[in-house]
Amino acid sequence: MNTTLLTVADIRHVIAEVGLDTLMRQMIDGLEVAFREYTPETFVIPTRAGFHYEQPYPGLLEWMPSLRSGEAATIKVVGYHPHNPTHHEIPTILSSIGVYDTRTGLLAGLLDGTFLTALRTGAASAVASRYLGSSDSRTMGLIGLGAQAVTQLHALATVFSFDRVLAFDIDADASRSFAHRTAFLGLPVEIVPREQVVAEADILCTSTSVPVGCGPVFNDVETKPWLHINAVGSDFPGKTELPYALLRRAYVCPDFPEQAQTEGESQQLPPDQIGAALYDIVQNPGPYAQYQQSLTVFDSTGWALEDAVAAKLMLDHAQRLGVGSVIGLQHVPTDPLNPYDF
Amino acid sequence: MNTTLLTVADIRHVIAEVGLDTLMRQMIDGLEVAFREYTPETFVIPTRAGFHYEQPYPGLLEWMPSLRSGEAATIKVVGYHPHNPTHHEIPTILSSIGVYDTRTGLLAGLLDGTFLTALRTGAASAVASRYLGSSDSRTMGLIGLGAQAVTQLHALATVFSFDRVLAFDIDADASRSFAHRTAFLGLPVEIVPREQVVAEADILCTSTSVPVGCGPVFNDVETKPWLHINAVGSDFPGKTELPYALLRRAYVCPDFPEQAQTEGESQQLPPDQIGAALYDIVQNPGPYAQYQQSLTVFDSTGWALEDAVAAKLMLDHAQRLGVGSVIGLQHVPTDPLNPYDF
């Protein structure tokens, strides 16, 4: 039986054919559709689990399964190793995504998940900002200018028309290179102190590698009344990015409430202070439209549903374009009752 | 960054070079070493979790992660779809195994796990039977003659010198073909009623696809006093193979106690009736030698540690033989801070 494999080169090929902007737009739209269709019956999504270790370097390896009932299961395995860029010159977040045919259990597809993780995390922030941000947002703020910041800005610029981008990172190299890395967007990037980013932004994305217990990544300052924050970095017990006082004043929308309460900004909140999940708001936006003019936070821990949508988008493009290789990974003997029948 | 891929063809190549008997012997020995070295600090092994569904066919897709501290993490994804042989002419149990470098989170290896699952499940029964079976066992019994029965008999015949093999399956085709499928062992296979299998065996393996709630797969009859049973089939809540009365008379040794209590024969027992784990007995055999002359059960649900050992064995052989392909599966941009840097 055969498995479709999409390597880095294949994904590069798809991107070259489809275009990054189109891909991002399709990812945002696909995610919005999936959020609208989500029910606990159509999708089964357990909270992720993983291994956390300190040796040889601090790291986290997590598996994020999701099941689209009657169709396919998707399991992303994602590594979070903050020393990767400095020690190995590779990204902090690396992943691969397996898609399984639930009729037989066969691994139908396997693809790089690193690019797709960045893409879907950006897209999720775009969907959240579309529902909770002010529609005439002009100033985008970013705290933490690593790999995720690139797709955050790309995704948000797909949905909003920015004329200012205010950015901050504690790392001078990341700050210096950010304008270059996002030059394809044609937006003016200003590196400014973090308080200025927070005070002047209409929409803010935090995507830092702040260590456990070392948040928040900025002090509570006065913000625009309609500020919408996409808090992307917190994804581990004890790791949070936002000041508690700000969080208490905000309407907080988690991507996946069960997970956000143990890994997200929502860790800081009592359960009755946590708002509706993003899929809830997408399914029933009316009562939440009022929050577009007040302080809101999208508590984005990363939801396995997003990975399933991203994997399907990429595999569908690859199939249409004839990209990827088909390999006989799994052993299917001529006689199913004989494991030695090669 | 690169991932070593072992497809069906690669694994066939390794088997042709190494030989099935050598591979089975190395698997049994490797497993015994791993059981001896196991501590909850050296290996972190969560109980497996999975998706269970009834549509379009009844099926189970599980992920089985294990971490060898400071070295590697292994995640097997295994499907159990009992209609596969009849509906799709493919095995009930299909799987793939990913090996992750815990320094970086990269997927270092991916290989077919279907053959290896059968191999390691057989090998685990051989280790258990070596410690709990009677050393002069001559009659092997098998109930359930599917794919797992082939490797059960192969593994047991590696450790014991049988002169009789008594076998039973409710499926006439499986019964008819079993002698042919195990002809490479040169043992005389007799298809006999299940009661005779149980009554006359020195060592018995049950490896059936009995549905949930439909066990036991044989009635409680008088057995040889030293009978050792490897109960391999029970791997799901509610699925058990052995009669309760027999289980109560036996010394029951689970592979992985936490898992066996929810998925194995141990489901039927109060916790104080469950004996030591197999790794405990391997680490400290003295007090358990007495059980070799009494009724014992190895409650084998399948332990992720076994998959890690099997994957390493196969990857080591492949590397030594220059077998397998190396692919650039995961996206590693030149600039780790730029996900769009292709």
XYZ file of C-alpha atoms in Angstrom:
684
model
C 0.000 0.000 0.000
C 1.188 3.451 -0.817
C 1.996 6.599 1.087
C 2.230 10.015 -0.558
C 5.327 11.806 0.636
C 5.788 15.554 0.420
C 9.356 16.585 1.162
C 10.690 20.102 1.556
C 11.385 20.185 -2.174
C 7.825 19.125 -3.000
C 6.348 21.775 -0.745
C 8.648 24.364 -2.298
C 7.329 23.240 -5.676
C 3.698 23.644 -4.581
C 4.423 27.095 -3.152
C 6.133 28.163 -6.386
C 3.076 27.075 -8.373
C 0.353 28.353 -6.063
C 2.061 31.422 -4.624
C 2.483 32.309 -0.963
C -0.293 34.895 -0.956
C -2.832 32.527 -2.483
C -1.787 29.765 -0.124
C -2.170 32.033 2.896
C -5.571 33.224 1.707
C -6.725 29.641 1.147
C -5.396 28.652 4.547
C -7.305 31.468 6.265
C -10.506 30.679 4.364
C -10.130 26.913 4.898
C -9.652 27.427 8.602
C -12.727 29.637 8.842
C -14.789 26.933 7.101
C -13.429 24.241 9.424
C -14.199 26.336 12.508
C -17.715 26.815 11.184
C -18.157 23.067 10.598
C -16.546 21.940 13.827
C -18.594 19.922 16.283
C -17.242 17.435 18.823
C -18.884 14.756 16.661
C -17.431 15.759 13.278
C -13.939 16.201 14.726
C -12.450 14.317 17.652
C -9.524 16.281 19.020
C -7.800 15.183 22.239
C -5.576 17.644 24.058
C -2.009 17.155 22.955
C 0.504 15.281 25.046
C 4.249 15.113 24.846
C 7.680 14.524 26.258
C 9.406 17.384 28.011
C 13.097 17.045 28.761
C 16.091 19.102 29.761
C 18.887 16.897 28.370
C 20.866 17.244 26.137
C 19.012 20.532 25.529
C 15.660 21.744 26.858
C 13.028 20.446 24.513
C 9.486 19.360 23.988
C 8.176 16.757 21.567
C 4.414 16.640 21.243
C 1.892 14.640 19.277
C -1.290 16.377 18.150
C -3.910 13.957 16.824
C -7.245 14.807 15.254
C -9.928 12.688 13.668
C -12.365 13.873 11.028
C -15.064 11.278 11.610
C -15.512 8.822 8.780
C -12.666 10.348 6.739
C -9.135 10.591 8.073
C -7.000 11.003 11.130
C -4.129 13.444 11.200
C -1.249 13.315 13.669
C 1.276 16.089 13.790
C 4.444 15.470 15.751
C 5.995 18.779 16.668
C 9.276 19.559 18.362
C 9.924 22.763 20.251
C 13.644 23.203 20.895
C 14.486 26.840 21.613
C 18.243 26.276 21.266
C 17.891 25.044 17.668
C 18.571 28.392 15.920
C 21.718 29.147 17.927
C 23.090 25.603 18.390
C 22.094 23.935 15.135
C 20.988 26.764 12.808
C 17.582 25.153 12.374
C 14.160 26.433 13.446
C 12.858 26.188 17.017
C 9.661 24.516 15.846
C 9.984 21.504 13.547
C 7.265 19.092 12.674
C 5.898 16.453 10.380
C 2.287 15.534 9.709
C 0.920 12.056 9.033
C -2.521 11.538 7.492
C -4.144 8.136 8.089
C -6.943 6.489 6.157
C -9.432 5.456 8.822
C -10.954 2.772 6.617
C -7.784 0.687 6.908
C -5.341 2.447 9.231
C -2.853 2.995 6.417
C -0.560 6.004 6.466
C -1.885 7.771 3.370
C 0.311 10.867 3.476
C 3.358 12.225 5.248
C 4.561 15.760 4.872
C 6.738 18.425 6.351
C 4.786 20.307 8.991
C 7.212 23.078 9.829
C 6.187 25.454 7.075
C 2.525 24.485 7.503
C 2.645 25.071 11.261
C 3.857 28.612 10.717
C 1.266 29.115 7.968
C -1.706 27.833 9.984
C -0.683 29.666 13.154
C -0.652 32.896 11.178
C -3.964 32.011 9.553
C -5.618 31.278 12.916
C -4.603 34.736 14.154
C -6.062 36.253 10.995
C -9.400 34.520 11.558
C -9.467 35.580 15.213
C -8.558 39.163 14.313
C -11.254 39.264 11.642
C -13.874 38.453 14.310
C -12.413 40.292 17.313
C -10.211 43.068 15.905
C -11.318 46.468 14.732
C -11.946 46.345 10.976
C -10.128 49.623 10.335
C -6.945 48.533 12.121
C -3.964 50.308 10.564
C -1.093 49.652 12.946
C 0.231 46.162 13.436
C 2.478 45.426 16.408
C 4.762 42.442 16.883
C 6.678 41.327 19.954
C 8.985 38.434 19.202
C 10.361 38.509 15.666
C 11.280 34.889 15.009
C 9.890 32.567 12.360
C 6.289 32.771 13.573
C 6.278 36.573 13.337
C 6.799 36.353 9.567
C 3.619 34.334 9.015
C 1.712 36.327 11.630
C 2.386 39.527 9.727
C 1.695 37.880 6.377
C -1.627 36.456 7.577
C -2.776 39.675 9.224
C -1.764 41.746 6.200
C -3.952 39.437 4.105
C -7.007 40.492 6.108
C -6.169 44.108 7.104
C -4.634 47.120 5.346
C -1.772 48.221 7.546
C 0.222 51.384 7.061
C 2.501 50.917 10.087
C 4.289 47.871 11.488
C 5.864 48.322 14.923
C 8.146 45.525 16.005
C 10.312 44.483 18.942
C 12.554 41.572 19.864
C 15.095 41.269 22.690
C 17.439 39.692 20.136
C 19.251 42.319 18.055
C 19.808 39.988 15.091
C 16.143 39.054 14.898
C 15.198 42.745 15.087
C 17.690 43.703 12.400
C 16.610 41.030 9.921
C 12.843 41.285 10.364
C 12.247 44.005 7.758
C 14.245 41.991 5.247
C 12.372 38.776 6.046
C 9.013 40.485 5.535
C 10.048 42.739 2.626
C 7.753 40.743 0.275
C 4.794 42.409 2.027
C 5.899 45.933 1.110
C 5.143 47.265 4.586
C 7.323 49.736 6.510
C 8.731 47.989 9.594
C 9.859 50.145 12.510
C 11.844 48.598 15.365
C 10.697 50.461 18.484
C 10.653 49.850 22.282
C 8.143 47.220 23.338
C 5.995 49.702 25.296
C 5.536 51.734 22.132
C 4.535 48.612 20.187
C 1.859 47.828 22.756
C 0.632 51.418 23.174
C 0.242 52.209 19.470
C -0.874 48.903 17.926
C -4.406 48.209 16.719
C -3.532 44.543 16.449
C -0.628 42.955 18.327
C 0.968 39.528 17.940
C 3.214 38.100 20.625
C 5.249 35.121 19.452
C 8.227 34.754 21.753
C 10.259 31.905 23.212
C 10.002 33.368 26.720
C 11.041 30.646 29.183
C 8.612 29.148 31.687
C 7.977 31.540 34.559
C 9.727 34.491 32.850
C 6.679 36.234 31.363
C 5.134 38.659 30.761
C 7.016 39.868 27.711
C 5.816 43.448 28.126
C 4.559 45.603 30.975
C 0.943 46.578 31.298
C 0.669 49.990 29.612
C -2.264 51.926 28.258
C -3.409 50.498 24.946
C -5.846 51.563 22.282
C -9.309 50.641 23.594
C -9.897 48.275 20.633
C -6.532 46.530 20.754
C -6.755 42.885 19.685
C -3.849 40.657 20.758
C -2.961 37.328 19.213
C -0.906 35.641 21.932
C 0.821 32.888 20.014
C 3.868 32.023 22.083
C 2.384 30.398 25.147
C 2.130 26.675 24.550
C 3.434 25.042 27.690
C 2.478 24.874 31.373
C 3.980 27.924 33.055
C 4.816 29.730 29.813
C 2.775 32.906 29.362
C 3.409 36.181 27.538
C 0.766 38.655 28.681
C 0.515 40.748 31.883
C -2.126 39.397 34.217
C -3.790 42.813 34.697
C -4.219 43.285 30.951
C -5.596 39.776 30.575
C -8.172 40.465 33.291
C -9.408 43.567 31.449
C -9.654 41.731 28.112
C -12.170 39.430 26.518
C -10.121 36.234 26.113
C -10.961 33.801 23.301
C -9.003 30.520 23.325
C -8.458 28.331 20.278
C -9.015 25.123 22.243
C -10.281 25.807 25.790
C -9.135 22.542 27.420
C -5.612 23.066 26.114
C -5.483 26.827 26.692
C -6.281 26.323 30.366
C -3.162 24.198 30.849
C -0.781 25.693 28.268
C -2.062 29.080 27.150
C -2.599 32.558 28.556
C -5.808 31.151 30.019
C -3.633 29.428 32.630
C -3.577 32.799 34.360
C -7.357 33.053 34.541
C -10.129 31.483 36.580
C -12.414 29.477 34.256
C -15.247 32.031 34.452
C -12.951 34.706 33.007
C -12.288 32.728 29.824
C -14.476 33.624 26.868
C -15.882 31.589 24.008
C -13.669 29.434 21.821
C -12.847 30.847 18.397
C -14.959 28.210 16.628
C -17.926 29.282 18.783
C -17.491 32.882 17.714
C -17.141 31.920 14.039
C -20.309 29.806 14.281
C -22.306 32.499 16.029
C -20.614 35.902 15.595
C -23.543 38.177 16.511
C -23.136 38.396 20.288
C -19.355 38.847 19.996
C -19.277 41.726 17.475
C -19.399 44.192 20.396
C -15.893 43.092 21.433
C -14.361 44.441 18.220
C -14.207 47.851 19.870
C -12.779 46.623 23.164
C -9.637 44.873 24.377
C -9.530 41.246 23.193
C -7.022 38.408 23.302
C -6.863 35.348 21.063
C -5.195 32.701 23.222
C -3.577 30.633 20.472
C -1.953 27.457 21.730
C -2.176 25.639 18.393
C -5.072 23.325 17.671
C -4.748 19.985 15.907
C -7.776 20.855 13.745
C -5.656 23.584 12.139
C -2.992 21.029 11.216
C -5.544 18.749 9.618
C -6.802 21.629 7.454
C -3.247 22.667 6.529
C -2.204 19.115 5.624
C -5.273 18.615 3.448
C -4.709 21.941 1.672
C -1.116 21.006 0.835
C -1.887 17.403 -0.146
C -4.756 18.526 -2.385
C -2.520 21.015 -4.194
C 0.214 18.412 -4.547
C -2.175 15.882 -6.010
C -3.608 18.389 -8.473
C -0.103 19.449 -9.544
C 1.317 15.929 -9.631
C 3.884 16.840 -6.990
C 5.241 14.389 -4.395
C 6.357 10.798 -4.436
C 4.379 7.689 -3.739
C 6.262 5.089 -1.728
C 5.499 1.597 -0.507
C 6.237 2.376 3.118
C 3.954 -0.092 4.832
C 4.251 -3.815 4.610
C 1.276 -5.389 2.934
C 1.970 -9.063 2.290
C 0.201 -10.882 -0.513
C -1.297 -13.066 2.201
C -2.623 -10.778 4.960
C -2.312 -13.655 7.439
C 1.407 -14.112 6.803
C 3.752 -11.388 8.047
C 6.681 -13.217 6.402
C 5.130 -13.295 2.946
C 7.355 -10.811 1.143
C 17.583 17.956 7.460
C 17.347 14.342 6.547
C 15.097 11.455 7.435
C 16.036 7.828 6.846
C 13.154 5.996 5.257
C 12.761 2.222 5.315
C 10.012 1.057 3.000
C 8.639 -2.454 2.633
C 11.264 -3.137 -0.027
C 14.068 -1.955 2.260
C 12.875 -4.113 5.123
C 12.603 -7.076 2.745
C 16.207 -6.382 1.744
C 17.379 -6.348 5.382
C 15.506 -9.581 6.107
C 17.073 -11.253 3.062
C 20.537 -10.256 4.253
C 20.126 -10.966 7.956
C 17.722 -13.903 7.838
C 14.429 -14.255 9.694
C 15.840 -16.595 12.347
C 18.730 -14.298 13.191
C 16.431 -11.304 13.255
C 14.016 -13.055 15.601
C 16.847 -14.163 17.878
C 18.262 -10.621 17.972
C 14.804 -9.235 18.666
C 14.287 -11.597 21.604
C 17.742 -10.864 23.015
C 17.406 -7.107 22.446
C 14.067 -7.081 24.222
C 15.470 -8.982 27.179
C 18.307 -6.437 27.474
C 15.846 -3.525 27.278
C 13.616 -5.077 29.965
C 16.695 -5.479 32.140
C 17.725 -1.835 31.623
C 14.241 -0.364 31.961
C 13.598 2.153 34.717
C 10.938 4.881 34.674
C 13.851 7.334 34.390
C 15.682 5.728 31.456
C 12.462 5.250 29.503
C 9.370 7.423 29.676
C 6.396 5.472 28.363
C 2.883 6.899 28.590
C -0.059 4.564 28.172
C -1.207 4.618 24.586
C -4.203 6.566 23.430
C -6.176 6.418 20.235
C -9.247 6.943 18.163
C -11.897 4.268 18.157
C -14.615 4.417 15.528
C -17.334 2.320 13.958
C -17.627 4.077 10.554
C -16.965 3.257 7.754
C -15.668 0.054 9.418
C -14.922 -0.680 13.058
C -11.379 0.439 13.701
C -8.830 1.703 16.136
C -5.901 4.010 15.450
C -3.467 4.367 18.300
C -0.242 6.237 18.967
C 2.366 4.609 21.167
C 5.134 6.989 22.191
C 8.280 6.179 24.143
C 11.280 8.253 25.126
C 14.739 6.864 25.791
C 16.020 9.723 27.932
C 18.767 11.764 26.330
C 18.652 9.743 23.101
C 15.535 9.423 21.021
C 11.784 9.307 21.072
C 9.877 6.675 19.121
C 6.232 6.956 18.158
C 4.451 4.043 16.590
C 1.081 4.698 15.028
C -0.825 1.461 14.765
C -4.144 0.687 13.179
C -6.320 -2.237 14.168
C -9.027 -2.864 11.580
C -10.390 -6.411 11.841
C -12.224 -6.186 8.496
C -8.997 -5.485 6.580
C -8.232 -9.088 5.544
C -11.728 -9.796 4.224
C -12.628 -6.323 2.841
C -9.269 -5.092 1.571
C -6.972 -8.132 1.576
C -4.533 -6.354 3.859
C -3.520 -7.196 7.446
C -5.648 -6.321 10.469
C -2.722 -4.603 12.168
C -0.807 -1.993 10.167
C 1.670 0.463 11.535
C 4.529 2.827 10.956
C 7.229 3.905 13.391
C 8.849 7.340 13.610
C 12.125 7.890 15.449
C 12.823 11.454 16.589
C 16.143 13.016 17.543
C 15.481 14.616 20.924
C 18.369 17.068 20.508
C 16.447 18.920 17.795
C 13.019 17.336 17.376
C 13.829 16.191 13.846
C 12.242 13.042 12.459
C 15.384 10.942 12.057
C 13.798 7.736 10.791
C 10.495 6.428 9.524
C 9.827 2.790 8.850
C 7.163 0.220 8.300
C 6.020 -1.097 11.649
C 3.695 -3.877 10.559
C 6.337 -6.568 10.196
C 8.174 -5.257 13.271
C 5.000 -5.288 15.375
C 4.462 -8.952 14.607
C 8.156 -9.665 15.245
C 8.322 -7.875 18.596
C 5.012 -9.278 19.820
C 6.359 -12.759 19.169
C 9.655 -11.885 20.816
C 7.933 -10.530 23.947
C 6.064 -13.833 24.334
C 9.355 -15.698 23.957
C 10.964 -13.645 26.739
C 7.956 -14.140 29.008
C 7.868 -17.879 28.286
C 11.588 -18.184 28.992
C 10.999 -16.779 32.505
C 7.579 -18.241 33.272
C 7.236 -21.361 31.102
C 8.543 -24.820 31.831
C 11.966 -25.188 30.204
C 11.169 -28.685 28.872
C 7.986 -27.572 27.130
C 7.374 -29.794 24.105
C 3.828 -28.994 23.024
C 2.930 -25.583 21.700
C -0.706 -24.581 21.433
C -2.171 -21.745 19.392
C -5.683 -20.337 19.401
C -6.165 -17.743 16.689
C -4.108 -18.480 13.577
C -3.809 -15.074 11.917
C -0.677 -13.075 11.202
C 0.395 -12.802 14.853
C 0.299 -16.589 15.290
C 3.082 -16.980 12.729
C 5.524 -14.834 14.692
C 4.322 -16.267 18.016
C 5.234 -19.765 16.872
C 8.481 -18.582 15.292
C 9.543 -16.742 18.452
C 8.609 -19.582 20.792
C 10.324 -22.149 18.579
C 13.470 -20.032 18.828
C 13.533 -20.544 22.597
C 11.952 -24.016 23.009
C 12.256 -27.377 21.225
C 8.724 -28.338 20.323
C 7.716 -31.689 18.901
C 3.982 -30.942 18.666
C 2.056 -27.876 17.560
C -1.699 -27.921 18.286
C -3.657 -25.177 16.604
C -7.217 -23.871 16.359
C -9.035 -21.041 14.613
C -12.771 -20.516 14.088
C -11.926 -19.519 10.509
C -11.495 -22.552 8.253
C -9.216 -20.738 5.785
C -6.864 -19.573 8.506
C -6.775 -23.107 9.938
C -6.111 -24.653 6.543
C -3.247 -22.306 5.630
C -1.459 -22.195 8.976
C 0.780 -25.217 8.386
C 1.834 -23.767 5.049
C 2.516 -20.328 6.551
C 4.755 -21.828 9.242
C 6.332 -24.566 7.103
C 9.732 -22.792 7.344
C 9.870 -23.931 10.992
C 9.698 -27.624 10.111
C 7.207 -28.361 12.880
C 4.198 -30.695 12.549
C 1.030 -28.608 12.885
C -2.189 -30.370 13.939
C -5.522 -28.574 13.691
C -7.540 -29.849 16.659
C -10.538 -28.681 18.743
C -9.758 -25.735 20.990
C -10.306 -27.725 24.197
C -7.621 -30.165 23.100
C -5.215 -27.295 22.351
C -5.702 -25.947 25.863
C -5.623 -29.328 27.615
C -2.447 -30.630 25.976
C -0.279 -27.516 25.531
C 2.797 -26.754 27.621
C 2.802 -23.240 26.205
C -0.270 -21.626 24.668
C -0.608 -18.422 22.651
C -3.978 -16.785 22.127
C -3.960 -14.174 19.364
C -7.508 -13.685 18.187
C -9.638 -10.809 16.934
C -12.464 -11.713 19.330
C -14.840 -8.733 19.475
C -15.356 -6.703 22.640
C -17.505 -8.586 25.124
C -17.366 -11.866 23.180
C -14.542 -13.573 25.099
C -13.358 -15.948 26.364
C -12.047 -17.737 23.275
C -12.001 -21.128 25.030
C -13.756 -22.730 27.963
C -11.997 -23.352 31.213
C -10.744 -26.954 31.007
C -8.122 -28.863 32.917
C -4.640 -27.845 31.769
C -1.153 -29.093 32.416
C -0.140 -27.743 35.837
C 2.789 -25.814 34.298
C 0.899 -24.319 31.360
C 2.163 -20.886 30.398
C -0.207 -18.749 28.324
C 0.800 -15.761 26.217
C -2.465 -13.840 25.841
C -1.681 -11.549 22.949
C -5.053 -10.609 21.508
C -6.538 -8.445 24.210
C -5.622 -4.845 23.529
C -8.792 -2.855 23.988
C -11.227 -2.060 26.827
C -13.701 -4.937 27.010
C -11.707 -7.265 24.754
C -10.401 -10.317 26.633
C -9.536 -13.860 25.576
C -9.140 -15.923 28.735
C -11.771 -17.489 31.038
C -12.031 -15.611 34.303
C -11.744 -18.773 36.425
C -8.484 -19.759 34.738
C -7.100 -16.260 35.139
C -7.877 -16.328 38.846
C -5.912 -19.580 39.272
C -2.915 -18.258 37.344
C 0.021 -16.032 38.149
C -0.584 -13.093 35.775
C 2.380 -11.064 34.521
C 1.483 -7.958 32.460
C 3.827 -6.297 29.970
C 2.804 -2.805 31.064
C 0.592 -2.857 34.174
C -1.127 0.527 33.689
C -2.150 -0.458 30.165
C -2.986 -4.086 30.945
C -5.466 -2.974 33.589
C -7.488 -1.043 31.014
C -6.880 -3.092 27.846
C -5.512 -6.498 28.764
C -6.614 -9.676 30.496
C -5.851 -7.824 33.741
C -9.092 -5.895 33.166
C -10.792 -8.962 34.605
C -8.762 -8.898 37.819
C -8.704 -6.830 40.994
C -5.337 -5.030 41.228
C -4.048 -7.287 44.028
C -4.423 -10.327 41.742
C -2.072 -8.907 39.113
C 1.527 -10.074 39.371
C 4.835 -8.394 38.601
C 5.504 -6.769 35.247
C 7.687 -8.734 32.849
C 10.561 -6.244 33.169
C 10.441 -6.759 36.962
C 10.770 -10.511 36.532
C 13.631 -10.132 34.044
C 15.429 -7.768 36.423
C 14.960 -10.004 39.432
C 14.064 -13.552 38.313
C 14.831 -15.411 41.560
C 11.514 -15.118 43.386
C 9.534 -15.896 40.213
C 11.303 -19.119 39.151
C 8.799 -21.101 41.257
C 6.016 -20.129 38.841
C 7.628 -22.057 35.977
C 5.923 -25.189 37.293
C 2.507 -23.590 37.809
C -0.131 -21.918 35.679
C 1.044 -18.532 34.407
C -0.266 -15.896 31.991
C 1.704 -13.240 30.156
C -0.797 -10.428 29.634
C 0.665 -8.921 26.459
C -1.033 -5.714 25.371
C 1.952 -4.414 23.414
C 4.400 -2.009 24.999
C 5.902 0.996 23.245
C 9.336 0.034 24.623
C 9.207 -3.045 22.401
C 8.615 -0.875 19.344
C 11.570 1.330 20.180
C 13.827 -1.742 20.403
C 12.445 -3.173 17.148
C 12.856 0.116 15.259
C 16.444 0.497 16.461
C 17.290 -3.079 15.489
C 15.965 -2.559 11.963
C 17.508 0.915 11.498
C 20.900 -0.338 12.732
C 20.869 -3.236 10.268
C 19.785 -0.918 7.459
C 22.557 1.534 8.195
C 25.176 -1.212 8.342
C 23.929 -2.675 5.059
C 23.472 0.674 3.334
C 19.777 -0.003 2.866
C 17.080 2.697 2.861
C 16.740 6.140 1.412
C 17.556 9.474 2.940
C 15.044 12.189 2.164
C 14.756 15.880 2.955
C 11.337 15.578 4.502
C 11.435 18.451 6.953
C 11.719 22.075 6.033
C 14.919 23.610 7.275
C 15.305 27.072 5.814
C 18.764 28.587 5.398
C 17.577 31.252 7.810
C 15.913 29.521 10.780
C 13.928 32.702 11.478
C 12.349 32.755 8.036
C 9.764 30.070 7.251
C 9.549 31.392 3.659
C 13.266 31.079 2.967
C 13.236 28.195 0.503
